[in-house]
Coordinates of C-alpha atoms in Angstrom, one line a residue:
X1 CA -8.3 -8.7 -2.1
X2 CA -10.1 -7.3 0.9
X3 CA -9.6 -3.6 1.5
X4 CA -9.8 -2.6 5.1
X5 CA -10.1 1.1 5.7
X6 CA -8.6 2.3 9.0
X7 CA -10.9 4.8 10.7
X8 CA -12.5 7.1 8.1
X9 CA -11.4 6.8 4.4
X10 CA -13.6 8.2 1.6
X11 CA -15.9 5.4 0.4
X12 CA -15.9 6.6 -3.3
X13 CA -12.1 6.7 -3.2
X14 CA -12.0 3.1 -1.9
X15 CA -14.6 1.8 -4.5
X16 CA -12.5 3.4 -7.3
X17 CA -9.4 1.8 -5.8
X18 CA -11.1 -1.6 -5.6
X19 CA -12.1 -1.5 -9.3
X20 CA -8.6 -0.6 -10.4
X21 CA -7.0 -3.3 -8.3
X22 CA -9.5 -5.9 -9.7
X23 CA -8.3 -4.9 -13.2
X24 CA -4.6 -5.0 -12.3
X25 CA -4.6 -8.3 -10.5
X26 CA -7.6 -10.1 -12.2
X27 CA -8.9 -10.9 -8.8
X28 CA -12.0 -9.7 -6.8
X29 CA -11.6 -6.7 -4.6
X30 CA -14.0 -5.7 -1.9
X31 CA -14.2 -2.9 0.7
X32 CA -14.6 -4.2 4.2
X33 CA -16.1 -2.2 7.1
X34 CA -13.7 0.3 8.7
X35 CA -11.4 -0.9 11.5
X36 CA -11.1 1.7 14.3
X37 CA -7.6 2.4 15.5
X38 CA -7.4 5.1 18.2
X39 CA -4.8 7.9 18.0
X40 CA -3.5 6.5 21.3
X41 CA -1.9 3.7 19.2
X42 CA 0.6 6.2 17.8
X43 CA 4.1 6.4 19.1
X44 CA 3.7 9.6 21.2
X45 CA 7.3 10.8 20.5
X46 CA 7.2 10.3 16.8
X47 CA 3.5 11.0 16.1
X48 CA 3.5 8.0 13.8
X49 CA 2.1 4.5 13.9
X50 CA 4.4 1.5 13.9
X51 CA 3.6 -0.7 10.9
X52 CA 3.7 -4.0 13.0
X53 CA 1.1 -2.5 15.4
X54 CA -1.3 -1.9 12.5
X55 CA -0.6 -5.2 10.9
X56 CA -1.4 -7.1 14.2
X57 CA -4.7 -5.1 14.7
X58 CA -5.8 -6.0 11.1
X59 CA -4.8 -9.6 11.7
X60 CA -6.8 -9.8 15.0
X61 CA -9.9 -8.2 13.2
X62 CA -9.7 -10.6 10.3
X63 CA -8.1 -13.9 11.6
X64 CA -9.9 -16.2 9.2
X65 CA -9.2 -14.3 6.0
X66 CA -8.1 -16.4 3.0
X67 CA -7.8 -13.3 0.9
X68 CA -5.0 -10.7 0.9
X69 CA -5.9 -7.9 3.3
X70 CA -5.0 -4.3 2.2
X71 CA -5.3 -1.8 5.0
X72 CA -5.6 1.9 4.0
X73 CA -4.8 4.4 6.6
X74 CA -4.3 8.2 7.0
X75 CA -1.8 7.6 9.8
X76 CA 1.9 8.3 9.1
X77 CA 3.7 4.9 9.3
X78 CA 7.2 3.8 10.2
X79 CA 9.3 0.7 10.7
X80 CA 12.3 0.0 12.9
X81 CA 14.7 0.6 10.1
X82 CA 12.9 3.5 8.3
X83 CA 11.9 7.0 9.3
X84 CA 8.7 6.5 7.4
X85 CA 7.1 4.1 4.9
X86 CA 4.4 4.6 2.3
X87 CA 3.4 1.0 2.9
X88 CA 4.5 -2.4 3.8
X89 CA 3.6 -6.1 3.2
X90 CA 3.7 -9.1 5.5
X91 CA 3.7 -12.0 3.1
X92 CA 3.4 -14.6 5.8
X93 CA 0.2 -13.0 7.2
X94 CA -1.2 -12.0 3.8
X95 CA -1.5 -8.4 5.1
X96 CA -0.5 -5.2 3.3
X97 CA -0.8 -1.7 4.5
X98 CA -0.6 1.7 2.6
X99 CA -0.6 5.1 4.2
X100 CA -2.0 8.1 2.3
X101 CA -0.5 10.5 4.8
X102 CA 2.7 11.3 2.8
X103 CA 1.0 10.7 -0.5
X104 CA -1.1 13.9 -0.1
X105 CA 0.2 17.0 -2.0
X106 CA -0.5 19.0 1.1
X107 CA 2.2 17.2 3.0
X108 CA 4.7 18.8 0.6
X109 CA 3.2 22.3 0.9
X110 CA 1.3 22.0 -2.4
X111 CA -2.4 22.4 -3.1
X112 CA -4.6 19.4 -2.6
X113 CA -5.0 17.2 -5.7
X114 CA -7.5 14.4 -5.4
X115 CA -6.5 12.7 -8.7
X116 CA -2.8 12.8 -7.8
X117 CA -3.5 11.3 -4.4
X118 CA -5.5 8.5 -6.0
X119 CA -2.7 7.8 -8.5
X120 CA -0.1 7.7 -5.8
X121 CA -2.2 5.5 -3.6
X122 CA -2.9 3.1 -6.5
X123 CA 0.8 2.8 -7.3
X124 CA 1.7 2.0 -3.6
X125 CA -1.2 -0.5 -3.3
X126 CA -0.1 -2.3 -6.5
X127 CA 3.5 -2.3 -5.1
X128 CA 2.5 -3.8 -1.7
X129 CA 0.1 -6.3 -3.2
X130 CA 2.9 -7.3 -5.6
X131 CA 4.9 -8.3 -2.5
X132 CA 1.9 -10.2 -1.1
X133 CA 1.8 -12.2 -4.4
X134 CA 5.5 -12.9 -4.2
X135 CA 7.2 -10.2 -6.1
X136 CA 10.5 -8.5 -5.0
X137 CA 11.7 -5.0 -5.6
X138 CA 12.5 -4.2 -9.3
X139 CA 15.4 -2.2 -10.7
X140 CA 13.2 -0.6 -13.3
X141 CA 12.4 2.9 -11.9
X142 CA 9.2 2.9 -13.9
X143 CA 7.9 -0.4 -12.6
X144 CA 5.3 -0.4 -9.7
X145 CA 7.7 -2.8 -7.9
X146 CA 10.5 -0.2 -7.8
X147 CA 11.2 0.8 -4.2
X148 CA 10.2 4.4 -3.5
X149 CA 12.5 6.3 -1.1
X150 CA 10.6 9.6 -1.9
X151 CA 7.4 10.9 -3.4
X152 CA 9.3 11.7 -6.6
X153 CA 10.1 8.1 -7.1
X154 CA 6.4 7.2 -6.5
X155 CA 5.3 9.8 -9.1
X156 CA 7.8 8.4 -11.6
X157 CA 6.5 4.9 -11.4
X158 CA 3.8 3.5 -13.6
X159 CA 0.6 2.1 -11.9
X160 CA 1.5 -1.4 -13.3
X161 CA 4.3 -3.9 -13.5
X162 CA 7.1 -4.0 -16.0
X163 CA 7.1 -7.0 -18.4
X164 CA 9.6 -8.9 -16.2
X165 CA 7.5 -8.4 -13.0
X166 CA 4.3 -9.2 -14.9
X167 CA 5.8 -12.5 -16.0
X168 CA 7.0 -13.3 -12.5
X169 CA 3.5 -12.6 -11.2
X170 CA 1.9 -14.9 -13.8
X171 CA 4.4 -17.7 -12.8
X172 CA 3.6 -17.2 -9.1
X173 CA -0.1 -17.4 -9.8
X174 CA 0.3 -20.6 -11.8
X175 CA 2.3 -22.1 -8.9
X176 CA -0.4 -21.5 -6.3

């Protein structure tokens, strides 16, 4: 797992995230140099970044990667069929992205909480990396693979997979 910060993301935050992801996926995780994405890349009308735009920029910056890439951004993200997304995964390209924009307490008018931001980010990273490793959405609302339509659903999830998804991940690893 190669973590690619987009613009400026706190290094200590990313190092802590890498350590947690190594533990969850039993795979090495490293933090790459930051990739600069200018604000001019945002959709001027929406003030958001189209996920596919970010995915293609990460792909161009890391064309020879054999690891799963995890881009972490502070830009608000959207897809064609969604007003916003916390993250996304492109299994074919082995690229996942997570936005911390709507994971921040301040977005909801609450005081900043660094630990809550980290927990939310970890859950969304585990979710998107789960997709990269072949998992689909889960019906268990506590599982990291449950689809979050809102921050409340993200907060309700565990930062790991349910037993069923964990077994699916183990089978997928054995097939690789």
